[in-house]
Short mmCIF file of C-alpha atoms in Angstrom, two decimals:
data_model
loop_
_atom_site.label_atom_id
_atom_site.label_comp_id
_atom_site.label_asym_id
_atom_site.label_seq_id
_atom_site.Cartn_x
_atom_site.Cartn_y
_atom_site.Cartn_z
CA MET F 562 -50.02 -46.79 -33.93
CA ALA F 563 -48.25 -45.27 -30.94
CA LEU F 564 -44.45 -45.13 -31.26
CA GLY F 565 -41.70 -44.38 -28.81
CA PHE F 566 -38.30 -43.07 -29.83
CA GLU F 567 -34.78 -44.16 -29.02
CA THR F 568 -32.33 -41.34 -29.69
CA GLY F 569 -28.58 -41.20 -30.16
CA GLN F 570 -26.53 -38.04 -30.72
CA ALA F 571 -22.91 -37.00 -31.18
CA THR F 572 -20.95 -34.00 -32.40
CA ASP F 573 -17.26 -33.22 -32.86
CA VAL F 574 -15.20 -30.23 -33.89
CA GLY F 575 -13.35 -32.38 -36.43
CA CYS F 576 -9.67 -32.46 -37.29
CA ARG F 577 -9.15 -29.01 -38.83
CA ARG F 578 -11.52 -26.53 -37.17
CA GLN F 579 -10.90 -24.70 -33.90
CA ILE F 580 -14.56 -24.06 -33.02
CA ASN F 581 -17.56 -26.37 -33.34
CA GLU F 582 -20.17 -24.29 -35.18
CA ASP F 583 -22.66 -27.19 -35.22
CA ALA F 584 -25.46 -27.47 -32.68
CA LEU F 585 -28.07 -30.15 -32.05
CA LEU F 586 -31.33 -30.64 -30.21
CA ALA F 587 -32.98 -33.92 -29.23
CA ARG F 588 -36.43 -33.58 -27.65
CA PRO F 589 -38.27 -36.89 -28.11
CA ASP F 590 -40.82 -35.65 -25.56
CA LEU F 591 -41.78 -32.92 -28.05
CA GLY F 592 -41.26 -35.03 -31.16
CA MET F 593 -38.40 -32.82 -32.34
CA TRP F 594 -34.79 -33.41 -33.39
CA VAL F 595 -32.60 -30.71 -34.94
CA VAL F 596 -29.13 -30.22 -36.43
CA ALA F 597 -27.89 -26.71 -37.23
CA ASP F 598 -24.58 -25.97 -38.95
CA GLY F 599 -23.07 -22.50 -38.60
CA MET F 600 -21.81 -21.20 -41.91
CA GLY F 601 -18.11 -22.02 -42.08
CA GLY F 602 -15.74 -19.11 -42.50
CA HIS F 603 -18.29 -16.52 -41.41
CA ALA F 604 -18.39 -14.56 -38.15
CA ALA F 605 -20.37 -16.09 -35.30
CA GLY F 606 -21.56 -19.26 -37.00
CA ASP F 607 -21.68 -20.89 -33.58
CA PHE F 608 -23.98 -18.09 -32.38
CA ALA F 609 -26.30 -18.72 -35.34
CA SER F 610 -26.59 -22.48 -34.83
CA GLN F 611 -27.03 -22.16 -31.06
CA THR F 612 -29.70 -19.48 -31.50
CA ILE F 613 -31.68 -21.73 -33.83
CA VAL F 614 -31.53 -24.65 -31.39
CA ALA F 615 -32.44 -22.45 -28.42
CA GLN F 616 -35.50 -21.06 -30.18
CA LEU F 617 -36.74 -24.45 -31.38
CA ASP F 618 -36.35 -25.79 -27.86
CA THR F 619 -39.27 -23.56 -26.83
CA VAL F 620 -41.96 -24.97 -29.16
CA GLY F 621 -43.88 -26.77 -26.40
CA CYS F 622 -46.28 -29.68 -26.92
CA ALA F 623 -48.11 -29.56 -30.25
CA VAL F 624 -51.51 -31.09 -31.05
CA SER F 625 -50.60 -32.26 -34.57
CA THR F 626 -47.74 -32.41 -37.04
CA GLU F 627 -49.11 -29.29 -38.74
CA ASP F 628 -49.16 -27.46 -35.39
CA LEU F 629 -45.59 -28.53 -34.71
CA LEU F 630 -44.54 -27.30 -38.16
CA ALA F 631 -46.21 -23.93 -37.62
CA ARG F 632 -44.61 -23.49 -34.20
CA SER F 633 -41.19 -24.47 -35.57
CA LEU F 634 -41.38 -22.05 -38.49
CA GLU F 635 -42.35 -19.25 -36.12
CA ARG F 636 -39.32 -20.02 -33.91
CA LEU F 637 -37.06 -20.16 -36.94
CA GLN F 638 -38.23 -16.70 -37.95
CA ARG F 639 -37.45 -15.46 -34.44
CA ALA F 640 -33.97 -17.00 -34.69
CA ASN F 641 -33.55 -15.50 -38.14
CA ASP F 642 -34.29 -12.01 -36.79
CA MET F 643 -31.89 -12.47 -33.87
CA ILE F 644 -29.11 -13.64 -36.17
CA ARG F 645 -29.63 -10.69 -38.51
CA THR F 646 -29.44 -8.34 -35.53
CA ARG F 647 -26.15 -9.96 -34.55
CA SER F 648 -24.90 -9.47 -38.10
CA GLY F 649 -25.65 -5.75 -37.83
CA GLU F 650 -23.74 -5.58 -34.57
CA LEU F 651 -20.75 -7.11 -36.36
CA GLY F 652 -20.81 -4.48 -39.07
CA GLY F 653 -22.87 -6.41 -41.59
CA SER F 654 -20.77 -9.58 -41.64
CA THR F 655 -22.65 -12.59 -42.96
CA VAL F 656 -23.90 -14.72 -40.06
CA GLY F 657 -26.08 -17.77 -40.65
CA ALA F 658 -26.63 -21.48 -40.30
CA THR F 659 -28.23 -24.34 -42.13
CA VAL F 660 -30.92 -26.23 -40.26
CA VAL F 661 -32.64 -29.57 -40.58
CA ALA F 662 -35.39 -30.76 -38.26
CA VAL F 663 -37.47 -33.90 -37.88
CA LEU F 664 -40.89 -33.28 -36.33
CA ALA F 665 -42.99 -36.27 -35.25
CA HIS F 666 -46.53 -36.49 -33.92
CA GLY F 667 -48.15 -39.91 -33.65
CA PRO F 668 -47.30 -41.98 -36.72
CA THR F 669 -46.63 -38.97 -38.95
CA PHE F 670 -43.44 -36.98 -39.35
CA ALA F 671 -42.18 -33.97 -41.24
CA CYS F 672 -38.71 -32.88 -42.31
CA LEU F 673 -38.05 -29.14 -42.36
CA TRP F 674 -34.81 -27.73 -43.72
CA ALA F 675 -32.80 -24.89 -45.21
CA GLY F 676 -29.31 -25.59 -46.54
CA ASP F 677 -27.33 -28.80 -46.97
CA SER F 678 -27.70 -30.58 -43.64
CA ARG F 679 -29.67 -33.77 -44.30
CA VAL F 680 -32.27 -36.24 -43.08
CA TYR F 681 -32.11 -39.88 -44.12
CA LEU F 682 -34.74 -42.55 -43.51
CA PHE F 683 -33.48 -46.10 -43.02
CA ARG F 684 -36.32 -48.61 -43.49
CA LYS F 685 -36.13 -52.36 -44.10
CA GLY F 686 -32.51 -52.22 -45.20
CA GLN F 687 -32.88 -49.22 -47.51
CA LEU F 688 -31.46 -45.75 -46.87
CA VAL F 689 -33.30 -42.90 -48.61
CA GLN F 690 -32.41 -39.21 -48.36
CA GLN F 691 -35.53 -37.24 -47.41
CA THR F 692 -34.12 -33.76 -47.92
CA ARG F 693 -32.74 -32.07 -51.03
CA ASP F 694 -29.57 -30.02 -50.58
CA HIS F 695 -29.99 -26.29 -51.11
CA THR F 696 -26.68 -25.84 -52.92
CA GLU F 697 -25.47 -24.12 -56.04
CA VAL F 698 -24.45 -27.43 -57.60
CA ASN F 699 -27.90 -28.97 -57.01
CA ALA F 700 -29.56 -25.96 -58.60
CA LEU F 701 -27.32 -26.31 -61.67
CA LEU F 702 -28.09 -30.03 -61.86
CA ALA F 703 -31.82 -29.42 -61.64
CA ALA F 704 -31.60 -26.84 -64.43
CA GLY F 705 -29.66 -29.26 -66.63
CA THR F 706 -26.74 -26.84 -66.79
CA ILE F 707 -24.20 -29.43 -65.65
CA THR F 708 -24.01 -33.23 -65.64
CA GLN F 709 -23.72 -35.46 -62.59
CA ALA F 710 -20.10 -36.16 -63.50
CA GLU F 711 -19.40 -32.42 -63.55
CA ALA F 712 -21.29 -31.99 -60.27
CA ASP F 713 -19.08 -34.55 -58.56
CA THR F 714 -16.02 -32.34 -59.08
CA TRP F 715 -17.71 -28.92 -59.15
CA PRO F 716 -15.34 -26.41 -57.48
CA ARG F 717 -18.21 -24.65 -55.66
CA LYS F 718 -20.16 -27.76 -54.67
CA ASN F 719 -20.35 -26.70 -51.01
CA VAL F 720 -21.85 -23.27 -51.73
CA ILE F 721 -25.31 -23.18 -50.14
CA THR F 722 -28.28 -21.24 -51.51
CA ARG F 723 -30.41 -21.09 -48.35
CA ALA F 724 -29.66 -20.55 -44.68
CA ILE F 725 -31.26 -19.10 -41.57
CA GLY F 726 -30.13 -15.53 -40.87
CA VAL F 727 -29.23 -14.49 -44.40
CA ASP F 728 -32.52 -13.10 -45.75
CA ALA F 729 -35.31 -11.18 -44.03
CA ALA F 730 -37.80 -14.04 -44.34
CA VAL F 731 -37.12 -17.71 -43.61
CA ALA F 732 -37.39 -20.02 -46.63
CA CYS F 733 -37.58 -23.70 -45.68
CA ASP F 734 -38.64 -26.77 -47.63
CA GLN F 735 -40.60 -29.59 -46.03
CA VAL F 736 -41.71 -33.14 -46.72
CA GLN F 737 -44.04 -35.37 -44.71
CA GLY F 738 -44.43 -39.11 -44.29
CA THR F 739 -45.61 -41.93 -42.04
CA LEU F 740 -43.38 -43.72 -39.57
CA GLU F 741 -43.17 -47.48 -39.13
CA GLN F 742 -41.81 -49.60 -36.29
CA ASP F 743 -38.00 -49.96 -36.50
CA ASP F 744 -37.59 -47.01 -38.87
CA VAL F 745 -34.41 -45.03 -38.19
CA LEU F 746 -34.12 -41.35 -39.06
CA LEU F 747 -30.66 -39.80 -39.28
CA LEU F 748 -30.04 -36.06 -39.15
CA CYS F 749 -26.52 -34.90 -40.02
CA SER F 750 -24.43 -31.91 -40.94
CA ASP F 751 -22.46 -32.03 -44.19
CA GLY F 752 -19.32 -32.85 -42.21
CA LEU F 753 -20.54 -36.45 -42.21
CA THR F 754 -21.56 -36.84 -45.85
CA GLU F 755 -18.31 -35.24 -47.06
CA HIS F 756 -16.51 -38.39 -45.89
CA LEU F 757 -19.01 -41.29 -45.72
CA GLN F 758 -21.08 -42.85 -48.48
CA ASP F 759 -24.75 -43.79 -48.12
CA HIS F 760 -24.03 -47.53 -47.94
CA GLU F 761 -21.61 -46.94 -45.06
CA ILE F 762 -24.18 -44.89 -43.16
CA ALA F 763 -26.76 -47.62 -43.78
CA ALA F 764 -24.41 -50.28 -42.40
CA CYS F 765 -24.20 -48.44 -39.08
CA LEU F 766 -27.91 -47.66 -38.81
CA GLY F 767 -28.95 -51.18 -39.71
CA ASN F 768 -26.71 -52.96 -37.25
CA LEU F 769 -26.15 -50.70 -34.26
CA PRO F 770 -28.45 -49.02 -31.71
CA PRO F 771 -28.79 -45.25 -32.23
CA GLN F 772 -26.12 -44.06 -29.79
CA GLN F 773 -23.57 -46.64 -30.89
CA ALA F 774 -24.33 -45.82 -34.54
CA CYS F 775 -23.75 -42.10 -33.91
CA ASP F 776 -20.49 -42.79 -32.09
CA ALA F 777 -19.29 -45.08 -34.87
CA LEU F 778 -20.16 -42.57 -37.60
CA ILE F 779 -18.29 -39.78 -35.81
CA ARG F 780 -15.29 -42.00 -35.13
CA GLU F 781 -15.04 -43.08 -38.76
CA THR F 782 -15.37 -39.50 -40.00
CA LEU F 783 -12.52 -38.45 -37.70
CA ALA F 784 -10.43 -41.37 -38.97
CA ARG F 785 -10.90 -40.05 -42.51
CA GLY F 786 -9.69 -36.55 -41.67
CA ALA F 787 -12.93 -34.72 -40.69
CA ARG F 788 -12.30 -31.48 -42.59
CA ASP F 789 -15.39 -29.89 -41.00
CA ASN F 790 -17.39 -30.09 -37.79
CA VAL F 791 -19.54 -33.22 -37.81
CA THR F 792 -22.88 -33.82 -36.06
CA VAL F 793 -25.30 -36.74 -36.16
CA VAL F 794 -28.62 -37.52 -34.48
CA ALA F 795 -30.22 -40.95 -34.93
CA VAL F 796 -33.85 -41.64 -34.01
CA ARG F 797 -35.23 -45.17 -33.95
CA CYS F 798 -38.95 -45.85 -33.75
CA ALA F 799 -39.68 -48.12 -30.77
CA PRO F 800 -40.47 -50.73 -29.54
CA PRO F 801 -36.79 -51.65 -29.41
CA PHE F 802 -35.44 -54.31 -31.70
CA ASP F 803 -34.75 -57.41 -29.64
CA GLY F 804 -32.99 -59.63 -32.12
CA ALA F 805 -29.25 -60.09 -32.43
CA ARG F 806 -27.22 -57.16 -33.72
CA ALA F 807 -23.76 -57.17 -35.18
CA SER F 808 -21.06 -55.81 -32.91
CA GLU F 809 -19.77 -52.28 -33.37
CA ASP F 810 -16.31 -53.60 -34.16
CA ASP F 811 -17.72 -55.73 -36.99
CA ILE F 812 -19.44 -52.71 -38.55
CA LEU F 813 -16.34 -50.54 -38.25
CA ASP F 814 -14.29 -53.28 -39.91
CA ASP F 815 -16.73 -53.18 -42.82
CA LEU F 816 -16.29 -49.41 -43.11
CA ALA F 817 -12.49 -49.58 -43.12
#
């Protein structure tokens, strides 16, 4: 089944940061959407995220999902090397960024990621996280070292365990799936999920077109204090939905 894509995108520096270290890429013509989040508090996080996006923007037209994955991983390694060179120029300061990408070819898609930026799939009213955060707290949970209740208040819950630019070789995880008409994929930096719950994200994706949903998610995050940069990209599988949608104001009222 051939699918088209309707894309929305938005990013904001937030309420407390001076520089937006997030970067995004939306290339529906290539079947690629990306969010990169420069590592907060480190030198040149904006350079790292922009380098990742710039390299992935050169993948060209792939012949399959596997080809697109291979091209993307090669570009990420290039970005990784460039970021590490920049780190050396800065005297060895840690420079890096998380990355999450959705790669689509025909009815199949793949998610590729390193770090704690996320991809969600909204399908038939259900929102399911496709990625698994590469964080210290998730590693402790998986090992059974801490409970979920402890994880919720863990003092180092935002410490990431993978990023582009930190190690010599890129280490990404990936999952693959099949797309259906009216699916919506959401890519986001952790600036969004720090403030909004899954059911609130689902309310926007289920009732607003992609660009309006992105704008609403950013606006609500800012209203709640936006402690970090925040970036969202929403991708809806066409043909467009032609039934009645709730108004944006109605959805925002529900979030309040």
